[in-house]
Coordinates of C-alpha atoms and ligand atoms in Angstrom, one line a residue:
X1 CA -61.8 18.7 103.0
X2 CA -61.6 21.0 100.0
X3 CA -58.3 21.6 98.2
X4 CA -58.5 25.3 98.8
X5 CA -58.9 24.8 102.5
X6 CA -56.0 22.4 102.7
X7 CA -53.7 24.9 100.8
X8 CA -54.7 27.6 103.3
X9 CA -54.0 25.4 106.3
X10 CA -50.6 24.3 104.9
X11 CA -49.8 27.9 104.2
X12 CA -50.5 28.8 107.8
X13 CA -48.0 26.1 108.8
X14 CA -45.5 27.3 106.3
X15 CA -45.7 30.9 107.6
X16 CA -45.1 29.7 111.1
X17 CA -42.1 27.6 110.0
X18 CA -40.8 30.9 108.5
X19 CA -41.3 32.7 111.8
X20 CA -39.6 29.9 113.7
X21 CA -36.5 30.0 111.4
X22 CA -36.0 33.7 111.9
X23 CA -36.6 33.5 115.6
X24 CA -34.1 30.7 116.1
X25 CA -31.5 32.2 113.8
X26 CA -31.8 35.6 115.6
X27 CA -31.1 33.8 118.9
X28 CA -28.2 31.7 117.5
X29 CA -26.5 34.8 116.1
X30 CA -27.0 36.8 119.3
X31 CA -25.5 34.0 121.5
X32 CA -22.5 33.8 119.2
X33 CA -20.1 31.0 118.6
X34 CA -20.3 27.8 120.6
X35 CA -22.1 24.5 120.8
X36 CA -25.5 25.7 121.7
X37 CA -25.8 28.3 118.9
X38 CA -24.7 25.5 116.5
X39 CA -27.4 23.3 117.8
X40 CA -30.0 26.1 117.5
X41 CA -28.9 26.7 113.9
X42 CA -29.3 23.0 113.2
X43 CA -32.9 23.2 114.5
X44 CA -33.5 26.2 112.2
X45 CA -32.3 24.1 109.3
X46 CA -34.8 21.4 110.2
X47 CA -37.6 24.1 110.1
X48 CA -36.3 25.0 106.6
X49 CA -36.8 21.4 105.5
X50 CA -40.3 21.5 106.9
X51 CA -41.0 24.8 105.0
X52 CA -39.7 23.2 101.9
X53 CA -41.9 20.1 102.2
X54 CA -44.9 22.2 102.9
X55 CA -44.2 24.5 99.9
X56 CA -43.8 21.6 97.5
X57 CA -47.0 20.0 98.8
X58 CA -48.9 23.4 98.3
X59 CA -47.6 23.6 94.7
X60 CA -48.6 20.0 94.0
X61 CA -52.1 20.9 95.1
X62 CA -52.1 23.9 92.7
X63 CA -51.5 26.5 95.3
X64 CA -49.0 29.3 95.8
X65 CA -46.6 29.2 98.8
X66 CA -47.0 32.2 101.1
X67 CA -44.1 34.5 101.7
X68 CA -45.6 35.9 104.8
X69 CA -43.9 35.4 108.1
X70 CA -46.0 33.8 110.8
X71 CA -45.9 33.7 114.6
X72 CA -42.7 34.8 116.4
X73 CA -42.0 35.4 120.0
X74 CA -39.1 37.8 120.0
X75 CA -39.3 39.4 123.4
X76 CA -37.2 38.6 126.5
X77 CA -34.2 40.4 128.0
X78 CA -31.8 37.5 128.6
X79 CA -31.0 34.2 127.0
X80 CA -33.1 32.0 129.4
X81 CA -36.1 34.1 128.4
X82 CA -35.3 33.5 124.7
X83 CA -35.0 29.8 125.2
X84 CA -38.3 29.9 127.0
X85 CA -39.9 31.7 124.0
X86 CA -38.5 29.0 121.8
X87 CA -40.2 26.3 124.0
X88 CA -43.5 28.2 123.7
X89 CA -43.1 28.5 119.9
X90 CA -42.7 24.8 119.7
X91 CA -45.7 24.2 121.9
X92 CA -47.8 26.3 119.6
X93 CA -46.5 24.4 116.6
X94 CA -47.2 21.0 118.2
X95 CA -50.8 22.0 119.0
X96 CA -51.3 23.4 115.5
X97 CA -49.9 20.4 113.7
X98 CA -52.0 18.0 115.9
X99 CA -55.1 20.0 115.0
X100 CA -54.2 20.1 111.3
X101 CA -53.6 16.3 111.3
X102 CA -57.1 15.8 112.6
X103 CA -58.6 18.1 110.0
X104 CA -56.8 16.7 106.9
X105 CA -58.0 13.4 105.4
X106 CA -55.6 13.0 102.6
X107 CA -53.3 10.2 103.9
X108 CA -50.1 11.5 102.4
X109 CA -50.6 15.0 103.8
X110 CA -51.5 13.5 107.1
X111 CA -48.3 11.5 107.1
X112 CA -46.2 14.5 106.2
X113 CA -47.7 16.6 109.0
X114 CA -47.1 13.7 111.4
X115 CA -43.5 13.5 110.3
X116 CA -43.1 17.3 111.0
X117 CA -44.9 16.9 114.3
X118 CA -42.3 14.3 115.5
X119 CA -39.5 16.8 114.8
X120 CA -41.3 19.6 116.7
X121 CA -41.7 17.3 119.7
X122 CA -37.9 16.7 119.6
X123 CA -37.2 20.4 119.2
X124 CA -39.4 21.1 122.2
X125 CA -37.3 18.7 124.3
X126 CA -34.1 20.4 123.1
X127 CA -35.3 23.9 124.0
X128 CA -36.5 22.8 127.4
X129 CA -33.0 21.4 127.9
X130 CA -31.4 24.7 126.7
X131 CA -33.5 26.7 129.2
X132 CA -32.1 24.6 132.0
X133 CA -28.5 24.7 130.6
X134 CA -28.4 28.5 130.3
X135 CA -29.8 28.9 133.7
X136 CA -27.1 26.6 135.1
X137 CA -24.1 27.7 133.0
X138 CA -25.1 31.2 131.9
X139 CA -25.0 32.5 128.4
X140 CA -24.7 36.1 127.2
X141 CA -26.3 38.2 124.6
X142 CA -23.3 39.2 122.6
X143 CA -25.0 41.9 120.6
X144 CA -23.9 45.5 121.0
X145 CA -25.3 48.9 120.1
X146 CA -22.7 50.0 117.6
X147 CA -24.1 52.0 114.8
X148 CA -21.9 53.4 112.1
X149 CA -21.2 52.9 108.4
X150 CA -20.0 49.4 108.8
X151 CA -23.0 48.1 110.8
X152 CA -25.2 49.9 108.3
X153 CA -23.5 48.1 105.4
X154 CA -23.8 44.7 107.2
X155 CA -27.5 45.2 107.9
X156 CA -28.1 46.3 104.3
X157 CA -26.4 43.0 103.3
X158 CA -28.6 41.0 105.6
X159 CA -31.7 42.6 104.3
X160 CA -30.7 41.9 100.7
X161 CA -29.7 38.3 101.5
X162 CA -33.0 37.6 103.3
X163 CA -34.9 39.0 100.4
X164 CA -33.2 36.9 97.8
X165 CA -33.4 33.7 99.9
X166 CA -37.2 34.2 99.8
X167 CA -37.2 35.2 96.1
X168 CA -35.1 32.2 94.9
X169 CA -37.0 29.7 97.0
X170 CA -40.3 31.1 95.7
X171 CA -39.0 30.9 92.1
X172 CA -37.7 27.4 92.7
X173 CA -41.1 26.3 93.8
X174 CA -42.9 27.9 90.9
X175 CA -40.7 27.1 87.9
X176 CA -41.2 23.9 85.9
X177 CA -37.7 24.1 84.5
X178 CA -35.9 21.3 86.6
X179 CA -32.4 22.7 86.1
X180 CA -33.6 26.2 87.0
X181 CA -35.2 24.7 90.1
X182 CA -32.1 22.9 91.2
X183 CA -29.9 26.0 90.7
X184 CA -32.3 28.4 92.4
X185 CA -32.4 26.1 95.4
X186 CA -28.6 25.9 95.4
X187 CA -28.2 29.6 95.2
X188 CA -30.8 30.2 97.9
X189 CA -28.7 28.0 100.2
X190 CA -25.6 30.1 99.4
X191 CA -27.5 33.3 100.1
X192 CA -28.6 31.8 103.4
X193 CA -24.9 31.3 104.2
X194 CA -24.2 35.0 103.2
X195 CA -26.9 36.0 105.7
X196 CA -25.2 34.0 108.4
X197 CA -21.7 35.3 107.7
X198 CA -22.9 38.9 107.7
X199 CA -24.9 38.5 110.9
X200 CA -22.0 36.8 112.7
X201 CA -19.6 39.5 111.6
X202 CA -22.1 42.2 112.8
X203 CA -22.4 40.6 116.3
X204 CA -18.6 40.1 116.5
X205 CA -18.2 43.8 115.8
X206 CA -20.6 44.9 118.5
X207 CA -23.6 45.5 116.3
X208 CA -27.2 44.2 116.2
X209 CA -28.5 42.3 113.2
X210 CA -31.8 43.4 111.9
X211 CA -33.3 40.4 110.1
X212 CA -35.9 42.0 107.8
X213 CA -36.5 41.8 104.1
X214 CA -37.8 43.9 101.2
X215 CA -40.3 42.7 98.7
X216 CA -39.2 39.6 96.8
X217 CA -40.0 39.3 93.1
X218 CA -42.9 36.9 92.6
X219 CA -42.9 36.3 88.9
X220 CA -44.3 32.9 87.9
X221 CA -42.8 32.6 84.4
X222 CA -39.3 31.2 84.4
X223 CA -37.8 33.8 82.0
X224 CA -39.3 36.6 84.1
X225 CA -38.0 35.1 87.3
X226 CA -34.5 34.8 85.9
X227 CA -34.5 38.4 84.5
X228 CA -35.5 39.7 88.0
X229 CA -32.8 37.4 89.6
X230 CA -30.1 38.6 87.2
X231 CA -31.0 42.3 87.8
X232 CA -30.8 42.0 91.6
X233 CA -27.5 40.0 91.4
X234 CA -25.8 42.6 89.2
X235 CA -26.9 45.4 91.6
X236 CA -25.7 43.7 94.7
X237 CA -22.4 42.5 93.2
X238 CA -21.7 46.1 92.5
X239 CA -22.8 47.2 95.9
X240 CA -20.6 44.6 97.7
X241 CA -17.7 45.7 95.5
X242 CA -18.2 49.3 96.5
X243 CA -18.6 48.4 100.2
X244 CA -15.5 46.3 100.1
X245 CA -13.5 49.2 98.8
X246 CA -14.8 51.5 101.5
X247 CA -14.2 49.3 104.6
X248 CA -10.8 49.3 106.3
X249 CA -10.9 46.1 108.3
X250 CA -9.1 43.5 106.2
X251 CA -11.2 40.6 107.4
X252 CA -14.4 42.4 106.6
X253 CA -13.0 43.4 103.2
X254 CA -12.2 39.8 102.4
X255 CA -15.7 38.7 103.5
X256 CA -17.4 41.3 101.3
X257 CA -15.2 40.4 98.3
X258 CA -16.0 36.7 98.8
X259 CA -19.7 37.4 98.8
X260 CA -19.3 39.7 95.7
X261 CA -17.6 36.8 93.8
X262 CA -20.4 34.5 94.8
X263 CA -23.0 37.0 93.5
X264 CA -21.1 37.2 90.2
X265 CA -21.2 33.5 89.9
X266 CA -25.0 33.6 90.6
X267 CA -25.4 36.1 87.7
X268 CA -23.5 33.8 85.3
X269 CA -25.6 30.8 86.4
X270 CA -28.9 32.7 85.9
X271 CA -27.7 34.2 82.6
X272 CA -27.1 30.7 81.2
X273 CA -30.5 29.5 82.4
X274 CA -32.1 32.5 80.8
X275 CA -30.5 31.8 77.5
X276 CA -31.8 28.3 77.7
X277 CA -35.3 29.6 78.4
X278 CA -35.2 32.1 75.6
X279 CA -34.0 29.5 73.1
X280 CA -37.2 27.4 73.7
Ligands
FE2_301 FE1 -39.5 23.1 115.6
FE2_302 FE1 -25.7 36.8 98.5
FE2_303 FE1 -26.6 36.1 94.8

């Protein structure tokens, strides 16, 4: 099989991992605290590892990882329907990986896809179990319809965090600077945490998280990446600072200030890396 074709096929898998991550996180946030949402978040984290392996393989083949989001099944009125949708998503993934394993002849890529397939089969079993569990024990959609300045701020934050997660991951895949790669991965994980904090805060407060993103920067030269990353960090640190001053709830204020301080730290880290790049 041609390289180009393999890259295309792996990018399809990568896009579907992206879709699965967002679907599962949306479900976990909407169900709220508790054992099951923790387990669902853990499954989303496994899909993140898959996405990471696929992206690294694509880059090693000379390709560019796709930032598009693939298949999602977001319908359903109640939690059992959602878990049913998650079962169906895993079934789709299992079929697709099986097909791709047959198509690819490179033994290392085959082995990687088999490794991922084994996880998807385990996930499928988990979600089948969750369908049964929520039917027996019940589980509620905790989201509300609150819409005011606070929910607007939180959804703005979620949109920003999702965008930078994609941006920093893309940059980490494309840079050849090993220290920049490590830092970008690290900060992407921190932005992922911010997204979770904001979404949970939003659901706790009776709102509904909207997990969408704007266009991530797709520079491929390290210095350009870092300049874009510094620019966005400075903007959002300021926006979080302003939002923190405007909100009255002390818990929310504290959360926004904590995130603001993380963003300032990111700015410093990226500034140092940029100095290193410019000194080359
Ligand atoms: Fe899965
Ligand atoms: Fe952040
Ligand atoms: Fe940041």
